[in-house]
mmCIF file of C-alpha atoms and ligand atoms in Angstrom:
data_model
loop_
_atom_site.group_PDB
_atom_site.id
_atom_site.type_symbol
_atom_site.label_atom_id
_atom_site.label_comp_id
_atom_site.label_asym_id
_atom_site.label_seq_id
_atom_site.Cartn_x
_atom_site.Cartn_y
_atom_site.Cartn_z
ATOM 1 C CA MET C 260 1.625 -17.069 70.992
ATOM 2 C CA LYS C 261 -1.160 -14.593 70.259
ATOM 3 C CA LEU C 262 -2.045 -13.899 66.645
ATOM 4 C CA SER C 263 -0.930 -10.256 66.741
ATOM 5 C CA THR C 264 2.531 -11.382 67.875
ATOM 6 C CA LEU C 265 2.720 -14.119 65.259
ATOM 7 C CA LEU C 266 1.795 -11.584 62.603
ATOM 8 C CA VAL C 267 4.603 -9.196 63.485
ATOM 9 C CA ARG C 268 7.136 -12.020 63.632
ATOM 10 C CA SER C 269 6.015 -13.632 60.370
ATOM 11 C CA GLY C 270 8.860 -13.752 57.903
ATOM 12 C CA ILE C 271 11.621 -13.868 60.470
ATOM 13 C CA ASN C 272 13.691 -16.934 59.711
ATOM 14 C CA LYS C 273 15.915 -17.818 62.674
ATOM 15 C CA GLN C 274 17.977 -20.088 60.427
ATOM 16 C CA ASP C 275 18.845 -17.272 58.006
ATOM 17 C CA ALA C 276 22.663 -17.177 57.744
ATOM 18 C CA THR C 277 22.776 -13.356 57.724
ATOM 19 C CA GLY C 278 20.252 -12.808 60.527
ATOM 20 C CA ALA C 279 18.081 -10.707 58.220
ATOM 21 C CA ILE C 280 14.947 -9.448 59.980
ATOM 22 C CA SER C 281 13.213 -8.725 56.684
ATOM 23 C CA THR C 282 12.991 -11.767 54.405
ATOM 24 C CA PRO C 283 15.405 -11.423 51.486
ATOM 25 C CA ILE C 284 13.833 -11.283 48.016
ATOM 26 C CA TYR C 285 15.232 -14.204 46.030
ATOM 27 C CA HIS C 286 14.933 -13.054 42.443
ATOM 28 C CA SER C 287 16.153 -16.315 41.012
ATOM 29 C CA ALA C 288 14.111 -18.366 38.561
ATOM 30 C CA THR C 289 16.360 -21.390 38.965
ATOM 31 C CA PHE C 290 18.806 -22.811 41.526
ATOM 32 C CA MET C 291 22.137 -24.649 41.138
ATOM 33 C CA HIS C 292 22.530 -28.245 42.210
ATOM 34 C CA ARG C 293 25.534 -29.086 44.356
ATOM 35 C CA GLY C 294 25.869 -32.361 42.448
ATOM 36 C CA LEU C 295 23.771 -35.075 40.891
ATOM 37 C CA GLY C 296 20.783 -35.671 43.140
ATOM 38 C CA LEU C 297 21.925 -32.863 45.469
ATOM 39 C CA SER C 298 19.218 -30.193 45.440
ATOM 40 C CA THR C 299 19.326 -27.304 47.928
ATOM 41 C CA GLY C 300 15.583 -27.844 48.302
ATOM 42 C CA PHE C 301 15.012 -25.237 45.621
ATOM 43 C CA ASP C 302 15.138 -26.192 41.945
ATOM 44 C CA TYR C 303 12.906 -23.857 39.971
ATOM 45 C CA SER C 304 10.827 -20.953 41.277
ATOM 46 C CA ARG C 305 7.495 -22.200 39.943
ATOM 47 C CA THR C 306 7.904 -25.227 42.210
ATOM 48 C CA GLN C 307 9.305 -23.261 45.131
ATOM 49 C CA ASN C 308 11.079 -19.988 45.851
ATOM 50 C CA PRO C 309 12.653 -19.113 49.233
ATOM 51 C CA THR C 310 10.748 -15.821 49.614
ATOM 52 C CA ARG C 311 7.440 -17.422 48.709
ATOM 53 C CA LEU C 312 8.166 -20.370 51.005
ATOM 54 C CA GLN C 313 8.722 -18.019 53.932
ATOM 55 C CA LEU C 314 5.351 -16.421 53.234
ATOM 56 C CA GLU C 315 3.590 -19.764 52.831
ATOM 57 C CA LYS C 316 5.031 -21.008 56.121
ATOM 58 C CA ALA C 317 3.933 -17.830 57.894
ATOM 59 C CA ILE C 318 0.384 -18.185 56.555
ATOM 60 C CA THR C 319 0.237 -21.856 57.584
ATOM 61 C CA GLN C 320 1.188 -20.922 61.117
ATOM 62 C CA LEU C 321 -1.359 -18.102 61.243
ATOM 63 C CA GLU C 322 -4.182 -20.215 59.827
ATOM 64 C CA GLY C 323 -3.303 -23.265 61.914
ATOM 65 C CA GLY C 324 -3.183 -25.519 58.864
ATOM 66 C CA VAL C 325 -0.744 -28.056 57.466
ATOM 67 C CA ASP C 326 0.169 -26.160 54.305
ATOM 68 C CA SER C 327 -0.509 -22.925 52.419
ATOM 69 C CA LEU C 328 0.073 -21.772 48.887
ATOM 70 C CA ALA C 329 0.571 -18.284 47.537
ATOM 71 C CA PHE C 330 -0.920 -17.417 44.148
ATOM 72 C CA SER C 331 -0.641 -14.418 41.857
ATOM 73 C CA SER C 332 -4.200 -13.261 42.702
ATOM 74 C CA GLY C 333 -7.240 -14.292 44.679
ATOM 75 C CA MET C 334 -8.887 -15.486 41.464
ATOM 76 C CA ALA C 335 -5.828 -17.608 40.594
ATOM 77 C CA ALA C 336 -6.180 -19.201 44.048
ATOM 78 C CA ILE C 337 -9.910 -19.881 43.550
ATOM 79 C CA THR C 338 -9.248 -21.268 40.059
ATOM 80 C CA ALA C 339 -6.622 -23.651 41.468
ATOM 81 C CA ILE C 340 -9.092 -24.881 44.100
ATOM 82 C CA LEU C 341 -11.805 -25.487 41.505
ATOM 83 C CA THR C 342 -9.489 -27.689 39.441
ATOM 84 C CA LEU C 343 -9.683 -30.196 42.337
ATOM 85 C CA PHE C 344 -13.129 -31.134 41.013
ATOM 86 C CA ASN C 345 -14.259 -33.317 38.135
ATOM 87 C CA PRO C 346 -16.775 -32.869 35.322
ATOM 88 C CA GLY C 347 -20.199 -33.739 36.686
ATOM 89 C CA ASP C 348 -19.466 -32.494 40.218
ATOM 90 C CA HIS C 349 -21.877 -30.000 41.748
ATOM 91 C CA ILE C 350 -20.907 -27.145 44.069
ATOM 92 C CA ILE C 351 -23.208 -25.031 46.244
ATOM 93 C CA ILE C 352 -22.139 -21.379 46.425
ATOM 94 C CA SER C 353 -23.579 -18.414 48.277
ATOM 95 C CA ASP C 354 -25.925 -16.272 46.192
ATOM 96 C CA ASP C 355 -23.955 -13.119 46.753
ATOM 97 C CA VAL C 356 -20.405 -14.369 46.359
ATOM 98 C CA TYR C 357 -17.745 -12.028 45.042
ATOM 99 C CA GLY C 358 -18.671 -11.158 41.439
ATOM 100 C CA GLY C 359 -15.415 -12.617 40.062
ATOM 101 C CA THR C 360 -16.082 -15.928 41.805
ATOM 102 C CA TYR C 361 -19.537 -16.080 40.250
ATOM 103 C CA ARG C 362 -17.987 -15.278 36.865
ATOM 104 C CA VAL C 363 -15.364 -18.028 37.038
ATOM 105 C CA PHE C 364 -18.070 -20.593 37.899
ATOM 106 C CA ASP C 365 -20.481 -19.291 35.296
ATOM 107 C CA HIS C 366 -18.156 -18.552 32.371
ATOM 108 C CA VAL C 367 -15.164 -20.835 32.846
ATOM 109 C CA PHE C 368 -15.875 -23.943 34.905
ATOM 110 C CA SER C 369 -19.372 -24.480 33.502
ATOM 111 C CA LYS C 370 -17.590 -25.261 30.208
ATOM 112 C CA TYR C 371 -15.961 -28.202 31.978
ATOM 113 C CA GLN C 372 -19.322 -29.426 33.301
ATOM 114 C CA LEU C 373 -18.790 -28.242 36.843
ATOM 115 C CA ALA C 374 -22.355 -27.502 37.958
ATOM 116 C CA PHE C 375 -23.237 -24.970 40.635
ATOM 117 C CA ASP C 376 -26.251 -23.562 42.458
ATOM 118 C CA CYS C 377 -26.451 -20.227 44.241
ATOM 119 C CA VAL C 378 -28.283 -20.274 47.556
ATOM 120 C CA ASP C 379 -28.904 -17.873 50.415
ATOM 121 C CA ILE C 380 -26.430 -19.333 52.893
ATOM 122 C CA SER C 381 -27.700 -17.267 55.827
ATOM 123 C CA ASP C 382 -30.308 -20.043 56.242
ATOM 124 C CA THR C 383 -28.701 -23.508 56.352
ATOM 125 C CA GLU C 384 -32.051 -25.068 55.333
ATOM 126 C CA ASN C 385 -31.417 -23.673 51.851
ATOM 127 C CA ILE C 386 -28.148 -25.589 51.682
ATOM 128 C CA LEU C 387 -29.811 -28.844 52.699
ATOM 129 C CA LYS C 388 -32.457 -28.301 50.001
ATOM 130 C CA ALA C 389 -29.811 -27.681 47.337
ATOM 131 C CA LEU C 390 -27.857 -30.890 48.064
ATOM 132 C CA LYS C 391 -27.689 -33.339 45.147
ATOM 133 C CA PRO C 392 -26.170 -36.814 44.863
ATOM 134 C CA ASN C 393 -23.255 -35.271 42.931
ATOM 135 C CA THR C 394 -22.660 -32.344 45.318
ATOM 136 C CA ALA C 395 -18.937 -32.301 46.054
ATOM 137 C CA ALA C 396 -18.372 -29.020 47.874
ATOM 138 C CA ILE C 397 -19.836 -25.904 49.441
ATOM 139 C CA PHE C 398 -18.157 -22.563 48.708
ATOM 140 C CA ILE C 399 -19.067 -19.753 51.095
ATOM 141 C CA GLU C 400 -18.130 -16.262 52.221
ATOM 142 C CA THR C 401 -18.996 -14.453 55.458
ATOM 143 C CA PRO C 402 -19.855 -11.617 55.576
ATOM 144 C CA THR C 403 -21.041 -11.854 51.979
ATOM 145 C CA ASN C 404 -20.246 -9.253 49.395
ATOM 146 C CA PRO C 405 -21.944 -6.767 49.232
ATOM 147 C CA MET C 406 -25.057 -7.743 51.221
ATOM 148 C CA MET C 407 -23.136 -8.589 54.432
ATOM 149 C CA LYS C 408 -25.077 -11.764 55.098
ATOM 150 C CA ILE C 409 -23.710 -14.044 57.799
ATOM 151 C CA ALA C 410 -23.555 -17.809 57.469
ATOM 152 C CA ASP C 411 -23.623 -20.094 60.454
ATOM 153 C CA VAL C 412 -20.303 -21.598 59.402
ATOM 154 C CA LYS C 413 -20.250 -24.209 62.185
ATOM 155 C CA LYS C 414 -23.563 -25.639 60.970
ATOM 156 C CA ILE C 415 -22.320 -25.649 57.380
ATOM 157 C CA VAL C 416 -19.152 -27.486 58.431
ATOM 158 C CA ASP C 417 -21.424 -30.099 60.072
ATOM 159 C CA ILE C 418 -23.413 -30.526 56.868
ATOM 160 C CA CYS C 419 -20.166 -30.962 54.938
ATOM 161 C CA LYS C 420 -18.905 -33.611 57.338
ATOM 162 C CA ARG C 421 -22.201 -35.513 57.281
ATOM 163 C CA HIS C 422 -22.414 -35.485 53.488
ATOM 164 C CA ASN C 423 -18.707 -35.873 52.780
ATOM 165 C CA LEU C 424 -18.381 -32.491 51.038
ATOM 166 C CA ILE C 425 -15.345 -30.253 50.862
ATOM 167 C CA CYS C 426 -16.025 -27.040 52.749
ATOM 168 C CA ILE C 427 -14.337 -24.063 51.048
ATOM 169 C CA PHE C 428 -14.372 -20.706 52.780
ATOM 170 C CA ASP C 429 -13.431 -17.347 51.247
ATOM 171 C CA ASN C 430 -12.158 -15.425 54.277
ATOM 172 C CA THR C 431 -11.200 -12.216 52.444
ATOM 173 C CA PHE C 432 -13.611 -9.970 54.404
ATOM 174 C CA LEU C 433 -12.545 -10.948 57.931
ATOM 175 C CA SER C 434 -9.021 -12.225 57.297
ATOM 176 C CA VAL C 435 -7.118 -14.660 59.462
ATOM 177 C CA TYR C 436 -6.757 -11.992 62.154
ATOM 178 C CA LEU C 437 -10.480 -12.043 62.916
ATOM 179 C CA PHE C 438 -11.454 -15.548 61.918
ATOM 180 C CA ARG C 439 -9.581 -18.850 61.530
ATOM 181 C CA PRO C 440 -11.937 -21.131 59.599
ATOM 182 C CA LEU C 441 -9.644 -24.193 59.688
ATOM 183 C CA GLU C 442 -10.000 -24.243 63.482
ATOM 184 C CA ILE C 443 -13.710 -25.043 63.239
ATOM 185 C CA GLY C 444 -13.314 -27.691 60.550
ATOM 186 C CA VAL C 445 -13.404 -25.820 57.225
ATOM 187 C CA ASP C 446 -11.341 -27.856 54.724
ATOM 188 C CA ILE C 447 -9.911 -25.115 52.518
ATOM 189 C CA VAL C 448 -9.630 -21.420 53.226
ATOM 190 C CA ILE C 449 -8.887 -18.907 50.502
ATOM 191 C CA GLU C 450 -8.161 -15.228 50.907
ATOM 192 C CA SER C 451 -7.638 -12.532 48.353
ATOM 193 C CA ALA C 452 -4.446 -11.241 49.963
ATOM 194 C CA THR C 453 -4.818 -8.185 47.723
ATOM 195 C CA LYS C 454 -7.171 -6.930 50.437
ATOM 196 C CA TYR C 455 -6.527 -6.989 54.214
ATOM 197 C CA LEU C 456 -3.461 -9.261 54.313
ATOM 198 C CA SER C 457 -1.288 -6.972 52.203
ATOM 199 C CA GLY C 458 -3.331 -3.942 53.202
ATOM 200 C CA HIS C 459 -1.784 -1.152 51.128
ATOM 201 C CA ASN C 460 -3.415 -1.515 47.718
ATOM 202 C CA ASP C 461 -0.027 -2.255 46.181
ATOM 203 C CA VAL C 462 -0.086 -5.977 45.404
ATOM 204 C CA LEU C 463 -2.373 -8.632 43.911
ATOM 205 C CA ALA C 464 -2.143 -11.977 45.679
ATOM 206 C CA GLY C 465 -4.181 -14.957 46.788
ATOM 207 C CA ILE C 466 -3.537 -17.532 49.483
ATOM 208 C CA VAL C 467 -4.954 -20.988 50.056
ATOM 209 C CA SER C 468 -4.576 -22.956 53.300
ATOM 210 C CA THR C 469 -5.750 -26.349 54.376
ATOM 211 C CA ALA C 470 -5.517 -28.544 57.455
ATOM 212 C CA ARG C 471 -5.932 -31.724 55.392
ATOM 213 C CA GLU C 472 -2.782 -33.499 54.176
ATOM 214 C CA ASP C 473 -4.618 -35.105 51.232
ATOM 215 C CA LEU C 474 -5.846 -31.748 49.944
ATOM 216 C CA ALA C 475 -2.499 -30.066 50.610
ATOM 217 C CA GLU C 476 -0.756 -32.583 48.401
ATOM 218 C CA LYS C 477 -3.258 -32.142 45.579
ATOM 219 C CA LEU C 478 -3.165 -28.348 45.807
ATOM 220 C CA ARG C 479 0.672 -28.260 45.752
ATOM 221 C CA PHE C 480 0.584 -30.401 42.635
ATOM 222 C CA ILE C 481 -1.967 -28.065 41.009
ATOM 223 C CA GLN C 482 0.010 -24.938 41.920
ATOM 224 C CA ASN C 483 3.241 -26.284 40.442
ATOM 225 C CA THR C 484 1.476 -27.680 37.389
ATOM 226 C CA THR C 485 -0.708 -24.729 36.450
ATOM 227 C CA GLY C 486 1.831 -22.123 37.582
ATOM 228 C CA ALA C 487 -0.038 -19.037 38.834
ATOM 229 C CA VAL C 488 2.506 -18.576 41.641
ATOM 230 C CA LEU C 489 3.184 -15.365 43.545
ATOM 231 C CA SER C 490 6.400 -13.579 42.504
ATOM 232 C CA PRO C 491 9.272 -13.097 44.989
ATOM 233 C CA THR C 492 8.735 -9.324 45.235
ATOM 234 C CA ASP C 493 5.003 -9.685 45.743
ATOM 235 C CA SER C 494 5.632 -12.402 48.349
ATOM 236 C CA TRP C 495 7.843 -9.931 50.176
ATOM 237 C CA LEU C 496 5.235 -7.142 49.966
ATOM 238 C CA LEU C 497 2.711 -9.519 51.455
ATOM 239 C CA LEU C 498 5.091 -10.567 54.259
ATOM 240 C CA ARG C 499 5.597 -6.904 55.051
ATOM 241 C CA GLY C 500 1.872 -6.209 55.017
ATOM 242 C CA LEU C 501 1.158 -9.108 57.386
ATOM 243 C CA LYS C 502 3.270 -7.561 60.138
ATOM 244 C CA THR C 503 0.749 -4.733 60.632
ATOM 245 C CA LEU C 504 -2.479 -6.645 59.883
ATOM 246 C CA GLY C 505 -3.471 -6.679 63.558
ATOM 247 C CA ILE C 506 -3.143 -2.970 64.265
ATOM 248 C CA ARG C 507 -4.565 -2.021 60.892
ATOM 249 C CA LEU C 508 -7.685 -4.085 61.375
ATOM 250 C CA ASP C 509 -8.161 -2.954 64.976
ATOM 251 C CA ARG C 510 -8.226 0.629 63.744
ATOM 252 C CA GLN C 511 -10.331 -0.153 60.675
ATOM 253 C CA GLN C 512 -12.953 -1.893 62.804
ATOM 254 C CA TYR C 513 -13.013 0.951 65.294
ATOM 255 C CA ASN C 514 -13.607 3.411 62.446
ATOM 256 C CA ALA C 515 -16.192 1.134 60.801
ATOM 257 C CA MET C 516 -18.272 0.909 63.964
ATOM 258 C CA LYS C 517 -18.280 4.703 64.372
ATOM 259 C CA ILE C 518 -19.263 5.232 60.749
ATOM 260 C CA ALA C 519 -21.961 2.530 60.786
ATOM 261 C CA GLN C 520 -23.523 4.027 63.909
ATOM 262 C CA TRP C 521 -23.444 7.469 62.330
ATOM 263 C CA LEU C 522 -24.913 6.277 59.011
ATOM 264 C CA ALA C 523 -27.719 4.459 60.861
ATOM 265 C CA LYS C 524 -28.946 7.830 62.182
ATOM 266 C CA ARG C 525 -28.815 9.759 58.913
ATOM 267 C CA PRO C 526 -32.089 10.690 57.211
ATOM 268 C CA GLU C 527 -30.480 10.309 53.726
ATOM 269 C CA ILE C 528 -29.669 6.632 54.410
ATOM 270 C CA THR C 529 -32.425 4.041 54.260
ATOM 271 C CA ARG C 530 -30.417 0.968 55.226
ATOM 272 C CA VAL C 531 -27.050 0.201 56.817
ATOM 273 C CA LEU C 532 -25.560 -3.285 56.516
ATOM 274 C CA TYR C 533 -22.811 -3.788 59.078
ATOM 275 C CA PRO C 534 -22.704 -6.978 61.174
ATOM 276 C CA GLY C 535 -21.210 -5.071 64.104
ATOM 277 C CA LEU C 536 -24.540 -3.274 64.627
ATOM 278 C CA PRO C 537 -26.676 -5.244 67.122
ATOM 279 C CA GLN C 538 -29.728 -4.904 64.844
ATOM 280 C CA HIS C 539 -27.935 -6.781 62.011
ATOM 281 C CA PRO C 540 -29.582 -10.216 61.631
ATOM 282 C CA GLY C 541 -26.228 -12.038 61.679
ATOM 283 C CA HIS C 542 -24.724 -10.053 64.569
ATOM 284 C CA HIS C 543 -24.927 -12.802 67.192
ATOM 285 C CA ILE C 544 -23.741 -15.593 64.903
ATOM 286 C CA LEU C 545 -20.679 -13.623 63.847
ATOM 287 C CA LYS C 546 -19.985 -12.549 67.419
ATOM 288 C CA ASP C 547 -19.818 -16.203 68.388
ATOM 289 C CA LEU C 548 -17.764 -17.197 65.349
ATOM 290 C CA ALA C 549 -15.134 -14.494 64.926
ATOM 291 C CA ARG C 550 -13.012 -12.048 66.925
ATOM 292 C CA GLY C 551 -14.561 -9.056 65.196
ATOM 293 C CA PHE C 552 -17.001 -7.786 62.615
ATOM 294 C CA GLY C 553 -14.595 -6.464 60.009
ATOM 295 C CA ALA C 554 -14.553 -3.047 58.392
ATOM 296 C CA MET C 555 -16.852 -3.377 55.395
ATOM 297 C CA ILE C 556 -20.136 -1.477 55.366
ATOM 298 C CA SER C 557 -22.841 -1.416 52.715
ATOM 299 C CA PHE C 558 -25.545 1.226 52.794
ATOM 300 C CA GLU C 559 -28.459 2.412 50.711
ATOM 301 C CA VAL C 560 -29.084 6.055 49.923
ATOM 302 C CA LYS C 561 -32.645 7.377 49.754
ATOM 303 C CA ASP C 562 -32.777 7.774 46.004
ATOM 304 C CA LYS C 563 -30.664 6.823 43.050
ATOM 305 C CA THR C 564 -29.714 10.381 42.034
ATOM 306 C CA MET C 565 -27.717 10.667 45.246
ATOM 307 C CA VAL C 566 -25.315 7.921 44.162
ATOM 308 C CA LYS C 567 -23.584 10.039 41.533
ATOM 309 C CA THR C 568 -23.501 13.091 43.810
ATOM 310 C CA VAL C 569 -21.976 11.191 46.710
ATOM 311 C CA LEU C 570 -19.374 9.402 44.569
ATOM 312 C CA GLU C 571 -18.298 12.611 42.846
ATOM 313 C CA ASN C 572 -18.197 14.794 45.932
ATOM 314 C CA LEU C 573 -16.290 12.697 48.429
ATOM 315 C CA LYS C 574 -12.975 14.406 49.092
ATOM 316 C CA ILE C 575 -11.116 11.886 51.247
ATOM 317 C CA ILE C 576 -12.766 8.534 50.524
ATOM 318 C CA SER C 577 -11.716 7.361 47.048
ATOM 319 C CA PHE C 578 -14.180 6.034 44.490
ATOM 320 C CA ALA C 579 -12.338 2.823 43.599
ATOM 321 C CA GLU C 580 -12.861 -0.916 43.546
ATOM 322 C CA SER C 581 -11.143 -3.252 45.994
ATOM 323 C CA LEU C 582 -11.118 -3.165 49.772
ATOM 324 C CA GLY C 583 -9.166 -3.877 52.900
ATOM 325 C CA GLY C 584 -6.359 -1.368 52.427
ATOM 326 C CA VAL C 585 -5.367 1.492 54.714
ATOM 327 C CA GLU C 586 -7.113 3.979 52.406
ATOM 328 C CA SER C 587 -10.921 4.181 52.627
ATOM 329 C CA LEU C 588 -12.576 3.246 49.329
ATOM 330 C CA ILE C 589 -16.162 3.353 48.131
ATOM 331 C CA THR C 590 -17.694 1.334 45.296
ATOM 332 C CA TYR C 591 -21.000 1.064 43.494
ATOM 333 C CA PRO C 592 -21.480 -2.729 43.361
ATOM 334 C CA ILE C 593 -24.237 -2.842 40.723
ATOM 335 C CA GLU C 594 -21.967 -1.106 38.177
ATOM 336 C CA GLN C 595 -18.604 -2.439 39.353
ATOM 337 C CA THR C 596 -17.937 -5.659 41.277
ATOM 338 C CA HIS C 597 -21.344 -7.212 40.478
ATOM 339 C CA LYS C 598 -21.834 -6.144 36.879
ATOM 340 C CA ASP C 599 -21.552 -9.749 35.642
ATOM 341 C CA VAL C 600 -24.120 -11.091 38.082
ATOM 342 C CA PRO C 601 -27.472 -11.549 36.282
ATOM 343 C CA ASP C 602 -30.168 -8.985 37.024
ATOM 344 C CA GLU C 603 -32.509 -11.642 38.338
ATOM 345 C CA LEU C 604 -29.959 -12.880 40.900
ATOM 346 C CA ARG C 605 -29.151 -9.309 41.938
ATOM 347 C CA LYS C 606 -32.866 -8.689 42.543
ATOM 348 C CA LYS C 607 -33.142 -11.888 44.557
ATOM 349 C CA ILE C 608 -30.337 -10.902 46.912
ATOM 350 C CA GLY C 609 -31.576 -7.313 47.201
ATOM 351 C CA LEU C 610 -28.654 -5.607 45.469
ATOM 352 C CA ASN C 611 -30.215 -2.449 44.036
ATOM 353 C CA ASP C 612 -29.039 0.737 42.318
ATOM 354 C CA ARG C 613 -28.990 2.669 45.617
ATOM 355 C CA LEU C 614 -26.437 0.450 47.343
ATOM 356 C CA LEU C 615 -22.905 1.673 48.011
ATOM 357 C CA ARG C 616 -20.122 -0.319 49.632
ATOM 358 C CA LEU C 617 -17.550 1.276 51.859
ATOM 359 C CA SER C 618 -14.191 -0.228 52.774
ATOM 360 C CA VAL C 619 -13.122 1.647 55.871
ATOM 361 C CA GLY C 620 -9.437 2.539 56.148
ATOM 362 C CA ILE C 621 -7.239 3.789 58.970
ATOM 363 C CA GLU C 622 -7.786 7.538 58.556
ATOM 364 C CA ASP C 623 -9.271 9.487 61.483
ATOM 365 C CA SER C 624 -12.915 8.448 61.828
ATOM 366 C CA GLU C 625 -14.019 12.060 62.337
ATOM 367 C CA ASP C 626 -12.543 13.071 58.990
ATOM 368 C CA LEU C 627 -14.271 10.149 57.278
ATOM 369 C CA ILE C 628 -17.628 11.011 58.851
ATOM 370 C CA MET C 629 -17.255 14.663 57.885
ATOM 371 C CA ASP C 630 -16.423 13.632 54.344
ATOM 372 C CA LEU C 631 -19.552 11.461 54.114
ATOM 373 C CA GLN C 632 -21.661 14.199 55.667
ATOM 374 C CA GLN C 633 -20.618 16.884 53.180
ATOM 375 C CA ALA C 634 -21.062 14.507 50.215
ATOM 376 C CA LEU C 635 -24.534 13.446 51.398
ATOM 377 C CA GLN C 636 -25.537 17.107 51.716
ATOM 378 C CA CYS C 637 -24.385 18.096 48.215
ATOM 379 C CA LYS C 638 -27.167 18.999 45.811
ATOM 380 C CA PRO C 639 -27.566 16.496 42.979
ATOM 381 C CA SER C 640 -26.574 17.779 39.546
ATOM 382 C CA HIS C 641 -29.422 16.776 37.264
ATOM 383 C CA THR C 642 -27.316 16.664 34.140
ATOM 384 C CA GLN C 643 -26.483 12.971 33.720
ATOM 385 C CA GLU C 644 -27.435 9.548 34.935
ATOM 386 C CA VAL C 645 -24.689 7.452 36.531
HETATM 387 C C1 LIG G 795 -11.162 -9.456 45.614
HETATM 388 C C2 LIG G 795 -11.799 -10.706 46.017
HETATM 389 C C3 LIG G 795 -11.493 -11.912 45.368
HETATM 390 C C4 LIG G 795 -10.564 -11.983 44.183
HETATM 391 O O1 LIG G 795 -9.264 -11.642 44.518
HETATM 392 P P1 LIG G 795 -8.220 -10.936 43.507
HETATM 393 O O2 LIG G 795 -7.000 -10.826 44.333
HETATM 394 O O3 LIG G 795 -8.818 -9.640 43.091
HETATM 395 O O4 LIG G 795 -8.067 -11.858 42.329
HETATM 396 C C5 LIG G 795 -12.119 -13.063 45.831
HETATM 397 N N1 LIG G 795 -12.989 -13.034 46.859
HETATM 398 C C6 LIG G 795 -13.313 -11.893 47.491
HETATM 399 C C7 LIG G 795 -14.291 -11.930 48.616
HETATM 400 C C8 LIG G 795 -12.739 -10.689 47.095
HETATM 401 O O5 LIG G 795 -13.073 -9.567 47.718
#
């Protein structure tokens, strides 16, 4: 079955006694036993809940793994993965990972002696140079956030196999619809389901999938033990969101390409970072790797004073964090998502105070372009700095 069909059918349980097309929400914390040693398969909702199970099964099928777990946020999912490691282990991460991922490494896991190095993963040589005898894993994203760098994931998987490292891939930006990392040998895939998977900016969720039985068993144990599980209602919202992931992303990508091409011609814009543009340095790698280029665009305005003007004058596109939903959103990474990333690292990756990041939604692309055009043409008000 094709992925777009699987997506629509996810959540339909042919064994359901009532024939419900939409998965019922089981708001039950605990479940009765029929007798001593006679569990229904459900005992307590931290361990397993029927609504969450339906979602986890759907994700496993979509990802092509052996098991998946649903967490209460993307960060809860990443935290669960990191507890697989031991004090003294070393992890290589991309130098422009999601700000929250950097923060959990830097402020939380460093306390437990989990060491990490940030490298530019768009050149695999950098990864080879960063390898240490205690390196246990590589944690990557593609495209990266917000610099849209592309990693040659197949080469990184090879390095992991040769050096016996766990390859962890944050697939939030492309989602399972455009890229299935487990298929090419990634060990663990994580997605902030808050973004494309749910798609309506109405739920926080994180999912983890793996194609390795040994890791699946460990991750299930961690999920049940540490407890950041996804609630039944949120599991249902995510199941509902999944059904339209395919058509949403098709439209979002169509809009993103139009907008990126338009931005690339504007005199007010000095740089457009969108891997769908042929001039993007990672264009060919991503074309070979994934079924699409996603709908995230970063761009630099000519001078810093324009940032405030653009953000305050957009009429359709909302100035808000997050991404992946049906509504177009714009953020200012240096002040928002990447505030906790040290200045020095931000300089190294080229994240400056003129960079804006656009998450393209499903509105009409002409309206979005007109909105950007009028905001870019507004005169700056010289009253305040951003
Ligand atoms: C948002 C995001 C996360 C964190 O997910 P939450 O659901 O906000 O906890 C992790 N990785 C990436 C790439 C993200 O965009």
